[in-house]
Coordinates of N, CA and C in Angstrom, one line a residue:
X28 N 13.8 -5.5 0.9 CA 13.0 -5.0 -0.1 C 13.9 -4.6 -1.3
X29 N 13.5 -5.2 -2.5 CA 14.3 -4.9 -3.7 C 13.4 -4.2 -4.7
X30 N 14.0 -3.3 -5.5 CA 13.3 -2.6 -6.6 C 14.2 -2.6 -7.8
X31 N 13.7 -3.1 -8.9 CA 14.5 -3.1 -10.1 C 14.8 -1.7 -10.6
X32 N 15.8 -1.5 -11.4 CA 16.3 -0.2 -11.8 C 15.3 0.6 -12.6
X33 N 14.5 -0.2 -13.4 CA 13.5 0.5 -14.3 C 12.4 1.2 -13.4
X34 N 11.9 0.4 -12.4 CA 10.9 1.0 -11.6 C 11.4 2.1 -10.7
X35 N 12.7 1.9 -10.3 CA 13.4 2.9 -9.4 C 13.4 4.2 -10.2
X36 N 13.8 4.2 -11.4 CA 14.0 5.4 -12.2 C 12.6 6.0 -12.6
X37 N 11.6 5.2 -12.8 CA 10.2 5.7 -13.0 C 9.7 6.5 -11.8
X38 N 9.9 5.9 -10.7 CA 9.4 6.6 -9.5 C 10.2 7.9 -9.2
X39 N 11.5 7.9 -9.5 CA 12.3 9.1 -9.3 C 11.8 10.2 -10.2
X40 N 11.4 9.8 -11.4 CA 10.9 10.8 -12.4 C 9.6 11.4 -11.9
X41 N 8.8 10.6 -11.2 CA 7.5 11.1 -10.7 C 7.8 12.0 -9.5
X42 N 8.7 11.6 -8.6 CA 9.0 12.4 -7.4 C 9.7 13.7 -7.6
X43 N 10.6 13.7 -8.6 CA 11.5 14.9 -8.8 C 10.8 16.2 -8.8
X44 N 9.6 16.4 -9.5 CA 9.0 17.7 -9.6 C 8.2 18.2 -8.4
X45 N 8.1 17.3 -7.4 CA 7.2 17.6 -6.3 C 7.8 18.7 -5.4
X46 N 6.9 19.6 -4.9 CA 7.3 20.8 -4.2 C 8.2 20.5 -3.0
X47 N 8.0 19.3 -2.3 CA 8.8 19.1 -1.1 C 10.3 18.9 -1.4
X48 N 10.7 18.7 -2.6 CA 12.1 18.6 -3.0 C 12.6 19.9 -3.6
X49 N 11.8 20.9 -3.5 CA 12.3 22.2 -4.1 C 12.4 23.2 -2.9
X50 N 13.6 23.7 -2.6 CA 13.7 24.6 -1.5 C 13.4 26.0 -2.0
X51 N 13.0 26.9 -1.1 CA 12.7 28.3 -1.5 C 13.9 29.2 -1.4
X52 N 15.0 28.7 -0.9 CA 16.2 29.5 -0.8 C 17.3 28.9 -1.7
X53 N 18.5 29.4 -1.5 CA 19.6 29.0 -2.4 C 20.3 27.7 -1.9
X54 N 19.8 27.1 -0.8 CA 20.4 25.8 -0.4 C 19.7 24.7 -1.1
X55 N 20.4 24.1 -2.1 CA 19.9 23.1 -2.9 C 19.9 21.7 -2.1
X56 N 18.8 21.0 -2.3 CA 18.8 19.6 -1.7 C 19.7 18.7 -2.5
X57 N 20.1 17.6 -1.8 CA 20.7 16.5 -2.6 C 19.7 15.9 -3.5
X58 N 20.2 15.1 -4.4 CA 19.3 14.5 -5.5 C 18.2 13.7 -4.8
X59 N 17.0 13.7 -5.5 CA 15.9 12.8 -5.0 C 16.3 11.3 -5.1
X60 N 17.2 11.0 -6.1 CA 17.7 9.7 -6.2 C 18.4 9.2 -5.0
X61 N 19.2 10.0 -4.4 CA 19.9 9.7 -3.2 C 19.0 9.6 -2.0
X62 N 18.1 10.5 -1.9 CA 17.1 10.5 -0.8 C 16.2 9.2 -0.8
X63 N 15.8 8.9 -2.0 CA 15.0 7.7 -2.2 C 15.8 6.4 -1.9
X64 N 17.1 6.4 -2.3 CA 17.9 5.2 -2.0 C 18.1 5.0 -0.5
X65 N 18.3 6.1 0.2 CA 18.3 6.1 1.7 C 17.0 5.5 2.3
X66 N 15.9 6.0 1.8 CA 14.6 5.6 2.2 C 14.4 4.1 2.0
X67 N 14.8 3.6 0.8 CA 14.6 2.2 0.6 C 15.5 1.3 1.5
X68 N 16.7 1.8 1.7 CA 17.6 1.1 2.6 C 17.0 1.1 4.0
X69 N 16.5 2.2 4.4 CA 15.9 2.3 5.8 C 14.7 1.3 6.0
X70 N 13.8 1.3 5.1 CA 12.6 0.5 5.3 C 12.7 -0.9 4.8
X71 N 13.7 -1.2 3.9 CA 13.8 -2.5 3.3 C 15.0 -3.4 3.6
X72 N 15.7 -3.0 4.6 CA 16.9 -3.8 5.0 C 16.9 -4.0 6.5
X73 N 17.8 -4.8 7.0 CA 18.0 -5.1 8.4 C 19.1 -4.2 9.0
X74 N 19.6 -3.3 8.2 CA 20.6 -2.4 8.7 C 20.0 -1.4 9.7
X75 N 20.8 -1.2 10.8 CA 20.3 -0.2 11.7 C 20.6 1.2 11.2
X76 N 20.2 2.2 12.0 CA 20.3 3.6 11.5 C 21.8 4.0 11.4
X77 N 22.6 3.4 12.3 CA 24.0 3.8 12.3 C 24.8 3.2 11.1
X78 N 24.4 2.0 10.7 CA 25.0 1.4 9.5 C 24.6 2.1 8.2
X79 N 23.3 2.6 8.2 CA 22.9 3.4 7.0 C 23.6 4.7 7.0
X80 N 23.8 5.3 8.1 CA 24.6 6.6 8.2 C 26.0 6.4 7.6
X81 N 26.6 5.3 8.0 CA 28.0 4.9 7.6 C 28.0 4.6 6.1
X82 N 27.0 3.9 5.6 CA 26.9 3.5 4.2 C 26.9 4.8 3.3
X83 N 26.0 5.7 3.7 CA 25.8 6.9 2.8 C 26.6 8.1 3.2
X84 N 27.3 8.0 4.3 CA 28.1 9.2 4.8 C 27.3 10.4 5.2
X85 N 26.2 10.1 5.9 CA 25.3 11.2 6.4 C 25.0 11.0 7.8
X86 N 24.4 12.0 8.5 CA 24.1 12.0 9.9 C 22.8 11.3 10.1
X87 N 22.6 10.9 11.4 CA 21.3 10.2 11.7 C 20.1 11.1 11.4
X88 N 20.2 12.4 11.8 CA 19.0 13.3 11.5 C 18.7 13.4 10.0
X89 N 19.8 13.3 9.2 CA 19.6 13.4 7.8 C 18.8 12.2 7.2
X90 N 19.1 11.0 7.8 CA 18.4 9.8 7.4 C 16.9 10.0 7.6
X91 N 16.6 10.5 8.8 CA 15.2 10.7 9.2 C 14.5 11.8 8.3
X92 N 15.3 12.8 8.0 CA 14.8 13.9 7.1 C 14.5 13.4 5.7
X93 N 15.4 12.6 5.1 CA 15.2 12.1 3.8 C 14.0 11.1 3.8
X94 N 13.8 10.3 4.8 CA 12.7 9.3 4.8 C 11.4 10.1 5.0
X95 N 11.4 11.1 5.8 CA 10.2 11.9 6.0 C 9.7 12.5 4.7
X96 N 10.7 13.1 4.0 CA 10.4 13.7 2.7 C 9.8 12.7 1.7
X97 N 10.4 11.6 1.6 CA 9.9 10.6 0.6 C 8.5 10.1 1.0
X98 N 8.3 9.9 2.3 CA 7.0 9.4 2.7 C 5.9 10.4 2.5
X99 N 6.2 11.7 2.7 CA 5.2 12.8 2.4 C 5.0 12.9 0.9
X100 N 6.0 12.7 0.2 CA 5.9 12.8 -1.3 C 5.0 11.7 -1.9
X101 N 5.3 10.5 -1.4 CA 4.5 9.3 -1.9 C 3.1 9.4 -1.5
X102 N 2.9 9.9 -0.2 CA 1.5 10.0 0.3 C 0.7 11.0 -0.5
X103 N 1.4 12.1 -1.0 CA 0.7 13.1 -1.8 C 0.2 12.6 -3.1
X104 N 0.8 11.5 -3.6 CA 0.4 10.9 -4.9 C -0.7 9.8 -4.8
X105 N -1.1 9.5 -3.6 CA -2.0 8.3 -3.5 C -3.3 8.4 -4.3
X106 N -3.8 9.6 -4.4 CA -5.1 9.7 -5.1 C -4.9 9.5 -6.6
X107 N -3.7 9.7 -7.1 CA -3.4 9.5 -8.5 C -2.9 8.1 -8.8
X108 N -2.3 7.5 -7.8 CA -1.7 6.1 -8.0 C -2.6 5.0 -7.5
X109 N -3.4 5.2 -6.5 CA -4.3 4.2 -6.0 C -5.8 4.6 -6.3
X110 N -6.4 4.1 -7.3 CA -7.7 4.5 -7.6 C -8.5 3.3 -8.3
X111 N -9.8 3.4 -8.1 CA -10.7 2.4 -8.6 C -10.7 2.4 -10.2
X112 N -10.8 1.3 -10.8 CA -10.9 1.3 -12.3 C -12.0 2.1 -12.8
X113 N -11.8 2.8 -13.9 CA -12.8 3.6 -14.5 C -13.7 2.7 -15.4
X114 N -14.8 3.2 -15.9 CA -15.7 2.4 -16.7 C -14.9 1.9 -17.9
X115 N -13.9 2.7 -18.4 CA -13.2 2.3 -19.6 C -12.2 1.1 -19.3
X116 N -11.7 1.1 -18.1 CA -10.6 0.1 -17.7 C -11.2 -1.1 -17.0
X117 N -12.4 -1.1 -16.6 CA -13.0 -2.2 -15.9 C -13.0 -3.5 -16.8
X118 N -13.3 -3.3 -18.1 CA -13.4 -4.5 -18.9 C -12.0 -5.1 -19.1
X119 N -10.9 -4.3 -19.1 CA -9.6 -4.9 -19.2 C -9.2 -5.7 -17.9
X120 N -9.7 -5.1 -16.8 CA -9.5 -5.9 -15.5 C -10.2 -7.2 -15.5
X121 N -11.5 -7.2 -16.0 CA -12.3 -8.4 -16.1 C -11.6 -9.4 -16.9
X122 N -11.1 -9.0 -18.1 CA -10.4 -9.9 -19.0 C -9.1 -10.4 -18.4
X123 N -8.4 -9.6 -17.7 CA -7.2 -10.0 -17.1 C -7.4 -11.1 -16.0
X124 N -8.4 -10.9 -15.2 CA -8.7 -11.9 -14.2 C -9.2 -13.2 -14.8
X125 N -10.0 -13.1 -15.9 CA -10.5 -14.2 -16.6 C -9.3 -15.1 -17.2
X126 N -8.3 -14.4 -17.7 CA -7.2 -15.1 -18.2 C -6.4 -15.8 -17.1
X127 N -6.4 -15.2 -15.9 CA -5.7 -15.8 -14.8 C -6.5 -17.0 -14.2
X128 N -7.7 -16.8 -13.9 CA -8.5 -17.9 -13.2 C -9.7 -18.4 -13.9
X129 N -10.0 -17.9 -15.1 CA -11.2 -18.4 -15.8 C -12.5 -18.0 -15.3
X130 N -12.6 -16.9 -14.4 CA -13.8 -16.5 -13.9 C -14.3 -15.2 -14.5
X131 N -15.6 -15.0 -14.6 CA -16.1 -13.8 -15.3 C -16.3 -12.7 -14.3
X132 N -16.1 -11.5 -14.8 CA -16.5 -10.2 -14.1 C -15.8 -10.0 -12.8
X133 N -14.6 -10.5 -12.6 CA -13.8 -10.3 -11.4 C -13.1 -8.9 -11.5
X134 N -13.4 -8.0 -10.5 CA -12.8 -6.7 -10.6 C -11.6 -6.5 -9.6
X135 N -11.4 -7.5 -8.7 CA -10.3 -7.3 -7.8 C -10.1 -8.5 -6.9
X136 N -8.9 -8.5 -6.2 CA -8.6 -9.5 -5.2 C -8.3 -8.8 -3.9
X137 N -9.0 -9.2 -2.9 CA -8.9 -8.5 -1.6 C -8.3 -9.5 -0.5
X138 N -7.4 -8.9 0.3 CA -6.8 -9.7 1.3 C -6.2 -8.8 2.4
X139 N -5.8 -9.3 3.5 CA -5.2 -8.5 4.5 C -3.8 -9.0 4.8
X140 N -3.0 -8.1 5.4 CA -1.6 -8.5 5.8 C -1.3 -7.6 7.0
X141 N -0.2 -8.0 7.7 CA 0.3 -7.2 8.8 C 1.7 -6.6 8.5
X142 N 1.8 -5.3 8.9 CA 3.1 -4.6 8.8 C 3.7 -4.5 10.1
X143 N 4.9 -5.1 10.2 CA 5.6 -5.2 11.5 C 6.1 -3.9 11.9
X144 N 6.0 -3.5 13.2 CA 6.5 -2.3 13.8 C 7.8 -2.6 14.5
X145 N 8.7 -1.6 14.4 CA 10.0 -1.8 15.0 C 9.9 -1.7 16.5
X146 N 8.9 -0.9 17.1 CA 8.8 -0.8 18.5 C 7.3 -0.8 18.9
X147 N 7.0 -1.0 20.1 CA 5.6 -1.0 20.6 C 5.1 0.5 20.6
X148 N 3.9 0.7 20.1 CA 3.3 2.0 20.2 C 3.1 2.5 21.6
X149 N 3.2 3.8 21.8 CA 3.1 4.4 23.1 C 1.7 4.2 23.8
X150 N 0.7 4.3 22.9 CA -0.7 4.1 23.4 C -1.3 2.7 23.1
X151 N -1.8 2.1 24.1 CA -2.4 0.8 24.0 C -1.5 -0.2 23.2
X152 N -0.3 -0.4 23.6 CA 0.6 -1.3 22.9 C 0.1 -2.7 22.8
X153 N -0.7 -3.2 23.8 CA -1.2 -4.6 23.8 C -2.2 -4.8 22.6
X154 N -2.8 -3.7 22.1 CA -3.7 -3.9 21.0 C -2.9 -4.2 19.7
X155 N -1.7 -3.9 19.7 CA -0.8 -4.1 18.5 C 0.0 -5.4 18.5
X156 N -0.2 -6.1 19.6 CA 0.5 -7.4 19.7 C -0.2 -8.5 19.0
X157 N 0.4 -9.1 18.0 CA -0.3 -10.0 17.1 C -0.1 -11.4 17.6
X158 N -0.9 -12.3 17.0 CA -0.8 -13.7 17.3 C 0.6 -14.3 16.9
X159 N 1.3 -13.6 16.1 CA 2.6 -14.0 15.7 C 3.7 -13.5 16.6
X160 N 3.2 -12.9 17.8 CA 4.1 -12.5 18.8 C 5.0 -11.3 18.4
X161 N 4.4 -10.3 17.8 CA 5.1 -9.1 17.4 C 4.2 -8.0 17.3
X162 N 4.7 -6.8 17.3 CA 3.8 -5.6 17.2 C 3.6 -5.3 15.7
X163 N 2.4 -5.0 15.3 CA 2.1 -4.8 13.9 C 0.8 -4.0 13.7
X164 N 0.6 -3.5 12.6 CA -0.6 -2.9 12.2 C -1.1 -3.6 10.9
X165 N -2.4 -3.4 10.7 CA -3.0 -4.2 9.6 C -3.1 -3.4 8.3
X166 N -3.0 -4.1 7.2 CA -3.2 -3.6 5.9 C -4.2 -4.4 5.1
X167 N -5.3 -3.8 4.7 CA -6.3 -4.5 3.8 C -6.1 -3.9 2.4
X168 N -5.8 -4.7 1.5 CA -5.6 -4.2 0.1 C -6.5 -4.9 -0.9
X169 N -6.9 -4.1 -1.9 CA -7.6 -4.7 -3.1 C -6.7 -4.4 -4.3
X170 N -6.4 -5.4 -5.1 CA -5.5 -5.2 -6.3 C -6.2 -5.7 -7.5
X171 N -5.8 -5.2 -8.6 CA -6.3 -5.6 -9.9 C -5.6 -6.8 -10.4
X172 N -5.8 -7.2 -11.7 CA -5.2 -8.4 -12.2 C -3.7 -8.3 -12.4
X173 N -3.2 -7.1 -12.3 CA -1.7 -6.9 -12.4 C -1.1 -6.8 -11.1
X174 N -1.9 -6.9 -10.0 CA -1.3 -6.8 -8.7 C -1.2 -5.3 -8.2
X175 N -1.8 -4.4 -9.0 CA -1.7 -3.0 -8.6 C -2.8 -2.6 -7.7
X176 N -2.5 -1.9 -6.6 CA -3.5 -1.5 -5.6 C -4.5 -0.6 -6.2
X177 N -5.8 -0.9 -6.0 CA -6.9 0.0 -6.4 C -7.6 0.5 -5.2
X178 N -7.3 0.0 -4.0 CA -7.9 0.5 -2.8 C -7.2 -0.1 -1.6
X179 N -7.1 0.6 -0.5 CA -6.4 0.0 0.7 C -7.0 0.7 2.0
X180 N -6.8 0.0 3.1 CA -7.1 0.4 4.4 C -5.9 0.1 5.3
X181 N -5.4 1.0 6.0 CA -4.2 0.7 6.8 C -4.3 1.4 8.2
X182 N -3.7 0.7 9.2 CA -3.5 1.4 10.5 C -4.2 0.7 11.6
X183 N -5.1 -0.2 11.4 CA -5.8 -0.9 12.5 C -4.8 -1.8 13.3
X184 N -5.0 -1.9 14.6 CA -4.1 -2.7 15.4 C -4.2 -4.2 15.0
X185 N -3.1 -4.9 15.1 CA -3.1 -6.3 14.6 C -4.0 -7.2 15.4
X186 N -4.4 -6.9 16.6 CA -5.3 -7.7 17.3 C -6.8 -7.7 16.9
X187 N -7.1 -6.7 16.0 CA -8.5 -6.6 15.5 C -8.7 -7.6 14.4
X188 N -9.8 -8.3 14.4 CA -10.1 -9.3 13.4 C -10.3 -8.7 12.0
X189 N -9.8 -9.4 11.0 CA -9.9 -8.9 9.6 C -11.3 -8.5 9.2
X190 N -12.3 -9.2 9.7 CA -13.7 -8.9 9.3 C -14.1 -7.6 9.8
X191 N -13.6 -7.2 11.0 CA -14.0 -5.9 11.6 C -13.3 -4.8 10.8
X192 N -12.0 -5.0 10.4 CA -11.3 -4.0 9.6 C -12.1 -3.8 8.3
X193 N -12.5 -4.9 7.7 CA -13.2 -4.8 6.4 C -14.5 -4.0 6.5
X194 N -15.3 -4.4 7.6 CA -16.6 -3.7 7.7 C -16.6 -2.3 8.2
X195 N -15.4 -1.8 8.6 CA -15.2 -0.4 8.9 C -14.3 0.3 7.9
X196 N -14.0 -0.4 6.8 CA -13.1 0.2 5.8 C -13.9 1.2 4.9
X197 N -13.1 2.1 4.3 CA -13.7 3.1 3.4 C -14.4 2.4 2.3
X198 N -13.8 1.3 1.8 CA -14.4 0.6 0.7 C -15.8 0.0 1.1
X199 N -15.9 -0.7 2.2 CA -17.1 -1.3 2.6 C -18.2 -0.3 2.8
X200 N -17.9 0.8 3.5 CA -18.8 1.8 3.9 C -19.3 2.7 2.7
X201 N -18.5 2.7 1.6 CA -18.8 3.5 0.4 C -19.0 2.6 -0.8
X202 N -19.3 1.3 -0.6 CA -19.3 0.4 -1.7 C -20.3 0.7 -2.8
X203 N -21.4 1.3 -2.4 CA -22.5 1.6 -3.4 C -22.0 2.7 -4.3
X204 N -21.1 3.5 -3.9 CA -20.6 4.6 -4.7 C -19.4 4.1 -5.5
X205 N -18.6 3.3 -4.9 CA -17.3 2.8 -5.5 C -17.6 1.8 -6.6
X206 N -18.5 0.8 -6.3 CA -18.8 -0.3 -7.2 C -20.1 0.0 -7.9
X207 N -20.0 0.5 -9.1 CA -21.2 0.9 -9.9 C -21.3 0.0 -11.1
X208 N -22.5 0.0 -11.7 CA -22.6 -0.8 -12.9 C -23.0 -2.2 -12.7
X209 N -22.6 -3.1 -13.6 CA -23.0 -4.5 -13.5 C -22.4 -5.2 -12.3
X210 N -22.8 -6.4 -12.1 CA -22.3 -7.3 -11.1 C -20.8 -7.5 -11.2
X211 N -20.1 -7.3 -10.0 CA -18.7 -7.6 -10.0 C -18.4 -8.6 -9.0
X212 N -17.3 -9.3 -9.2 CA -16.8 -10.4 -8.2 C -15.5 -10.0 -7.7
X213 N -15.1 -10.6 -6.5 CA -13.8 -10.4 -5.9 C -13.3 -11.7 -5.4
X214 N -12.0 -12.0 -5.7 CA -11.3 -13.1 -5.0 C -11.1 -12.7 -3.6
X215 N -11.2 -13.6 -2.6 CA -11.1 -13.2 -1.2 C -10.7 -14.5 -0.4
X216 N -10.5 -14.2 0.9 CA -10.4 -15.4 1.8 C -11.6 -15.3 2.7
X217 N -11.7 -16.2 3.7 CA -12.9 -16.4 4.5 C -13.2 -15.2 5.4
X218 N -12.3 -14.2 5.6 CA -12.6 -13.2 6.5 C -13.5 -12.1 6.0
X219 N -13.7 -12.1 4.7 CA -14.5 -11.0 4.0 C -15.9 -11.5 3.7
X220 N -16.9 -10.7 4.2 CA -18.3 -11.1 4.0 C -18.8 -10.8 2.6
X221 N -20.0 -11.2 2.4 CA -20.7 -11.1 1.1 C -21.6 -9.9 1.1
X222 N -21.4 -9.0 0.1 CA -22.3 -7.9 -0.1 C -23.2 -8.2 -1.3
X223 N -24.3 -8.9 -1.0 CA -25.2 -9.5 -2.0 C -25.7 -8.5 -3.0
X224 N -26.2 -7.4 -2.6 CA -26.9 -6.5 -3.5 C -25.9 -5.7 -4.4
X225 N -24.6 -5.7 -4.0 CA -23.7 -4.9 -4.8 C -22.8 -5.8 -5.7
X226 N -22.3 -6.8 -5.1 CA -21.4 -7.7 -5.9 C -21.3 -9.0 -5.2
X227 N -20.8 -10.0 -5.9 CA -20.5 -11.3 -5.2 C -19.0 -11.4 -5.0
X228 N -18.6 -12.2 -4.0 CA -17.2 -12.4 -3.6 C -17.0 -13.9 -3.7
X229 N -16.0 -14.3 -4.5 CA -15.8 -15.7 -4.7 C -14.6 -16.2 -4.0
X230 N -14.6 -17.4 -3.5 CA -13.5 -18.0 -2.8 C -12.3 -18.1 -3.8
X231 N -11.1 -17.8 -3.2 CA -9.9 -17.8 -4.1 C -9.5 -19.3 -4.3
X232 N -9.9 -19.8 -5.5 CA -9.6 -21.2 -5.7 C -8.4 -21.4 -6.7
X233 N -8.0 -20.4 -7.4 CA -7.0 -20.6 -8.4 C -5.9 -19.6 -8.4
X234 N -6.0 -18.5 -7.6 CA -4.9 -17.5 -7.6 C -3.9 -17.9 -6.6

């Protein structure tokens, strides 16, 4: 996993003020920059925990602590970072997709993916064994024309069909509230069904 320096610094500036990085005593934490660097190395490289400890000169427990802080911090921002386009921004999204694929009124592209797990879950591990012969969980994401997430569903076992994940997702169950206004379209693959009364979903022919 690679992140360019500009986006790295942008995210650091967002994370810095969060309460989880502020101790209530005189024991100051190391910089958020270092904690985030450890986190990226942990989730984005093939180095094991001991190699990461050696690289940064920290203990195994410290690696876990830094990663836990970063994950809690990022999770606390999801309602600000992952959100459906407002009435003001929907037109820009429509225009963006039109410039990409020439189709009118597209509000998002929806697809699923698998996130590989390092180890088998303790409960019902067979449910997480995928057709690719590895343990994983499912991610269903909807992105705008810039590839920015505007909705997601995560955590279903990999053995569950994409269509079932979709029909039990927060987006599907609350579509009438989420998708308001005029007819909207979505780029998709064959796993996602049509919600006729709310919006059309078009096959991905050009993206």
